[in-house]
mmCIF file of C-alpha atoms in Angstrom:
data_model
loop_
_atom_site.group_PDB
_atom_site.id
_atom_site.type_symbol
_atom_site.label_atom_id
_atom_site.label_comp_id
_atom_site.label_asym_id
_atom_site.label_seq_id
_atom_site.Cartn_x
_atom_site.Cartn_y
_atom_site.Cartn_z
ATOM 1 C CA LYS A 1 101.226 110.609 153.639
ATOM 2 C CA LYS A 2 104.896 111.315 153.032
ATOM 3 C CA SER A 3 105.315 108.129 150.979
ATOM 4 C CA LEU A 4 102.237 108.891 148.901
ATOM 5 C CA PHE A 5 103.573 112.391 148.197
ATOM 6 C CA LEU A 6 106.999 111.037 147.102
ATOM 7 C CA ILE A 7 105.413 108.382 144.876
ATOM 8 C CA SER A 8 103.144 111.000 143.285
ATOM 9 C CA LEU A 9 106.089 113.345 142.720
ATOM 10 C CA PHE A 10 108.095 110.492 141.166
ATOM 11 C CA LEU A 11 105.256 109.551 138.786
ATOM 12 C CA ILE A 12 104.722 113.174 137.750
ATOM 13 C CA THR A 13 108.476 113.544 137.047
ATOM 14 C CA ILE A 14 108.523 110.376 134.947
ATOM 15 C CA ASN A 15 105.527 111.571 132.924
ATOM 16 C CA LEU A 16 107.217 114.899 132.212
ATOM 17 C CA PHE A 17 110.184 113.191 130.543
ATOM 18 C CA CYS A 18 108.584 110.243 128.750
ATOM 19 C CA GLN A 19 107.798 109.882 125.078
ATOM 20 C CA THR A 20 104.152 110.496 124.342
ATOM 21 C CA PHE A 21 103.635 109.646 120.662
ATOM 22 C CA VAL A 22 106.942 108.810 118.953
ATOM 23 C CA SER A 23 107.826 105.139 118.603
ATOM 24 C CA THR A 24 110.623 103.814 120.796
ATOM 25 C CA VAL A 25 111.177 100.753 118.588
ATOM 26 C CA SER A 26 114.175 100.903 116.241
ATOM 27 C CA GLU A 27 113.026 101.427 112.646
ATOM 28 C CA ASN A 28 114.486 101.912 109.188
ATOM 29 C CA LYS A 29 114.705 105.321 107.577
ATOM 30 C CA ASN A 30 111.840 106.898 105.667
ATOM 31 C CA VAL A 31 112.194 108.678 102.340
ATOM 32 C CA ILE A 32 111.477 112.319 101.617
ATOM 33 C CA LEU A 33 111.217 112.521 97.826
ATOM 34 C CA GLU A 34 111.467 116.135 96.717
ATOM 35 C CA GLU A 35 110.142 116.310 93.172
ATOM 36 C CA TYR A 36 111.008 119.410 91.128
ATOM 37 C CA GLY A 37 109.018 120.498 88.099
ATOM 38 C CA GLY A 38 106.283 122.824 86.989
ATOM 39 C CA VAL A 39 102.800 123.121 85.531
ATOM 40 C CA ARG A 40 104.129 123.444 81.958
ATOM 41 C CA CYS A 41 106.479 120.446 82.184
ATOM 42 C CA GLY A 42 105.237 117.625 79.934
ATOM 43 C CA PRO A 43 107.517 114.875 81.339
ATOM 44 C CA CYS A 44 106.612 115.915 84.898
ATOM 45 C CA ALA A 45 103.314 114.013 84.646
ATOM 46 C CA ASP A 46 105.341 110.808 84.287
ATOM 47 C CA GLY A 47 107.454 111.922 87.252
ATOM 48 C CA HIS A 48 104.317 112.345 89.378
ATOM 49 C CA LYS A 49 103.164 108.863 88.360
ATOM 50 C CA ILE A 50 106.510 107.301 89.286
ATOM 51 C CA ALA A 51 106.653 109.155 92.617
ATOM 52 C CA ASN A 52 103.068 108.198 93.508
ATOM 53 C CA GLU A 53 103.672 104.532 92.618
ATOM 54 C CA PHE A 54 106.778 104.482 94.829
ATOM 55 C CA GLU A 55 104.824 106.052 97.701
ATOM 56 C CA ALA A 56 101.949 103.565 97.239
ATOM 57 C CA ALA A 57 104.406 100.639 97.294
ATOM 58 C CA ASN A 58 105.825 101.882 100.617
ATOM 59 C CA PRO A 59 102.835 103.167 102.618
ATOM 60 C CA GLY A 60 103.763 105.340 105.569
ATOM 61 C CA ASP A 61 107.463 105.312 104.664
ATOM 62 C CA VAL A 62 107.559 107.800 101.763
ATOM 63 C CA VAL A 63 106.596 111.471 101.703
ATOM 64 C CA ILE A 64 106.530 113.377 98.414
ATOM 65 C CA ILE A 65 107.157 117.107 98.386
ATOM 66 C CA ASN A 66 106.369 118.701 95.017
ATOM 67 C CA VAL A 67 108.362 121.876 94.469
ATOM 68 C CA HIS A 68 107.428 124.081 91.538
ATOM 69 C CA ALA A 69 110.639 125.716 90.360
ATOM 70 C CA GLY A 70 112.551 126.460 87.190
ATOM 71 C CA GLY A 71 111.447 127.455 83.725
ATOM 72 C CA TYR A 72 108.467 125.107 83.562
ATOM 73 C CA ALA A 73 107.090 126.603 86.775
ATOM 74 C CA ALA A 74 107.638 130.265 85.933
ATOM 75 C CA PRO A 75 104.379 132.240 85.943
ATOM 76 C CA ALA A 76 102.844 132.414 82.478
ATOM 77 C CA SER A 77 99.550 133.629 81.079
ATOM 78 C CA GLY A 78 96.788 131.054 81.513
ATOM 79 C CA TYR A 79 98.711 128.926 84.051
ATOM 80 C CA PRO A 80 98.465 128.930 87.845
ATOM 81 C CA ASN A 81 101.475 130.135 89.806
ATOM 82 C CA TYR A 82 102.532 127.466 92.308
ATOM 83 C CA THR A 83 106.051 128.795 92.825
ATOM 84 C CA THR A 84 107.254 129.595 96.337
ATOM 85 C CA THR A 85 109.862 131.833 97.888
ATOM 86 C CA TRP A 86 112.150 128.849 98.547
ATOM 87 C CA GLY A 87 111.628 126.832 95.347
ATOM 88 C CA LYS A 88 114.519 128.299 93.363
ATOM 89 C CA ALA A 89 116.992 127.864 96.228
ATOM 90 C CA LEU A 90 115.848 124.278 96.820
ATOM 91 C CA VAL A 91 116.150 123.203 93.194
ATOM 92 C CA ASN A 92 119.497 124.955 92.779
ATOM 93 C CA GLN A 93 121.066 122.990 95.635
ATOM 94 C CA THR A 94 120.391 119.713 93.794
ATOM 95 C CA ASN A 95 122.837 120.423 90.919
ATOM 96 C CA HIS A 96 120.201 118.979 88.575
ATOM 97 C CA GLY A 97 121.717 120.550 85.478
ATOM 98 C CA GLY A 98 118.432 122.092 84.326
ATOM 99 C CA TYR A 99 116.722 118.751 83.701
ATOM 100 C CA TYR A 100 113.069 118.288 84.683
ATOM 101 C CA PRO A 101 111.493 116.547 86.354
ATOM 102 C CA SER A 102 114.262 116.147 88.860
ATOM 103 C CA GLY A 103 114.103 114.711 92.332
ATOM 104 C CA THR A 104 116.098 114.026 95.460
ATOM 105 C CA ALA A 105 115.794 111.245 98.026
ATOM 106 C CA ASN A 106 116.607 112.608 101.488
ATOM 107 C CA ARG A 107 118.930 115.131 99.774
ATOM 108 C CA HIS A 108 121.504 112.362 99.632
ATOM 109 C CA VAL A 109 124.159 111.920 96.930
ATOM 110 C CA PHE A 110 123.855 108.522 95.226
ATOM 111 C CA PRO A 111 127.013 107.892 93.171
ATOM 112 C CA GLY A 112 126.095 107.018 89.607
ATOM 113 C CA LEU A 113 122.437 108.023 89.965
ATOM 114 C CA GLY A 114 122.652 111.829 89.993
ATOM 115 C CA TRP A 115 122.485 114.060 86.936
ATOM 116 C CA THR A 116 126.158 114.925 87.522
ATOM 117 C CA ALA A 117 128.875 113.698 89.890
ATOM 118 C CA GLY A 118 128.111 114.861 93.432
ATOM 119 C CA ALA A 119 124.550 115.939 92.574
ATOM 120 C CA THR A 120 121.571 115.048 94.731
ATOM 121 C CA GLY A 121 119.201 115.690 91.797
ATOM 122 C CA MET A 122 118.254 112.572 89.795
ATOM 123 C CA SER A 123 116.027 111.707 86.873
ATOM 124 C CA ARG A 124 112.659 110.143 87.592
ATOM 125 C CA GLY A 125 114.014 106.757 86.512
ATOM 126 C CA GLN A 126 116.395 106.732 89.489
ATOM 127 C CA TRP A 127 114.010 107.724 92.297
ATOM 128 C CA ALA A 128 112.832 104.235 93.273
ATOM 129 C CA SER A 129 116.368 102.813 93.253
ATOM 130 C CA ALA A 130 117.647 105.621 95.471
ATOM 131 C CA GLY A 131 114.577 105.455 97.701
ATOM 132 C CA ASN A 132 114.919 101.702 98.193
ATOM 133 C CA GLN A 133 118.526 102.210 99.311
ATOM 134 C CA ILE A 134 117.316 104.679 101.961
ATOM 135 C CA LEU A 135 114.461 102.413 103.097
ATOM 136 C CA ALA A 136 116.965 99.587 103.728
ATOM 137 C CA GLN A 137 119.042 101.706 106.149
ATOM 138 C CA SER A 138 118.446 101.591 109.883
ATOM 139 C CA SER A 139 117.701 104.878 111.593
ATOM 140 C CA TYR A 140 119.273 105.955 114.866
ATOM 141 C CA VAL A 141 116.433 108.343 115.663
ATOM 142 C CA ASN A 142 112.655 108.082 115.358
ATOM 143 C CA VAL A 143 110.835 111.350 114.766
ATOM 144 C CA ALA A 144 107.100 111.963 114.980
ATOM 145 C CA ALA A 145 105.032 115.126 114.726
ATOM 146 C CA LYS A 146 101.476 116.108 115.356
ATOM 147 C CA SER A 147 99.758 119.390 114.684
ATOM 148 C CA THR A 148 96.682 121.326 115.602
ATOM 149 C CA ILE A 149 95.135 124.187 113.692
ATOM 150 C CA ASP A 150 93.275 127.056 115.299
ATOM 151 C CA LEU A 151 90.912 128.127 112.512
ATOM 152 C CA ALA A 152 89.950 131.352 114.261
ATOM 153 C CA SER A 153 93.527 132.636 114.587
ATOM 154 C CA ARG A 154 94.773 130.769 111.482
ATOM 155 C CA GLU A 155 97.706 129.419 113.475
ATOM 156 C CA ILE A 156 99.177 125.954 113.410
ATOM 157 C CA THR A 157 101.001 124.416 116.352
ATOM 158 C CA VAL A 158 103.401 121.574 115.597
ATOM 159 C CA VAL A 159 104.807 119.328 118.314
ATOM 160 C CA VAL A 160 107.779 117.182 117.314
ATOM 161 C CA GLU A 161 109.252 114.349 119.365
ATOM 162 C CA ALA A 162 112.445 112.402 118.785
ATOM 163 C CA PHE A 163 113.607 109.146 120.345
ATOM 164 C CA TYR A 164 117.183 107.994 119.815
ATOM 165 C CA THR A 165 117.448 104.259 119.198
ATOM 166 C CA GLY A 166 121.207 104.334 118.534
ATOM 167 C CA ASN A 167 124.251 106.533 118.213
ATOM 168 C CA GLY A 168 124.203 109.128 115.479
ATOM 169 C CA SER A 169 126.167 112.166 114.497
ATOM 170 C CA ASN A 170 126.947 114.975 116.905
ATOM 171 C CA THR A 171 124.865 117.391 114.844
ATOM 172 C CA ASN A 172 121.166 116.917 114.266
ATOM 173 C CA ARG A 173 118.926 119.354 112.448
ATOM 174 C CA LEU A 174 115.180 119.373 112.113
ATOM 175 C CA ASN A 175 113.165 120.870 109.276
ATOM 176 C CA VAL A 176 109.397 121.042 109.477
ATOM 177 C CA ALA A 177 107.613 121.382 106.141
ATOM 178 C CA LEU A 178 103.999 122.397 105.816
ATOM 179 C CA LEU A 179 102.537 120.813 102.675
ATOM 180 C CA GLN A 180 99.402 121.995 100.945
ATOM 181 C CA ASN A 181 97.229 119.745 98.835
ATOM 182 C CA ASN A 182 94.043 120.201 96.781
ATOM 183 C CA ILE A 183 94.500 123.889 96.115
#
């Protein structure tokens, strides 16, 4: 009986500290392409096409976040308002120089690809090049998330797991973005 109890306790302890849905196999980085534009931006349609083609060429490894910000996104008569509280702050951190569409790949600075020196914001013609550089890099941490929505309370619960496959920096931050589609 005592042995059975100790074995059961050991198995319960192991289950409490094991990964449940994140991969433990070392992988390359994924790309978060933040695309900045607005509903009245003519060239933004081409930006959407380029972003969607890049995502389709790299299934499961690219996530596009469309952020409506700047003059082309400002509310105007006859146009929907897709701006958010954070859009202006997000686009301003890219140092995009007022050019639209603009985009960032993992908010990384790519020398020679940004609108200006030290900028994370790039023209749509640079997104695939920057994204391919990210996709070729190994990642020291795998991250996975799953969510459930309680329709009655209108609450979402997000569970995030991380598994370190190598040594990284001493500081790690996690941002969880809730994306809406088909408004």
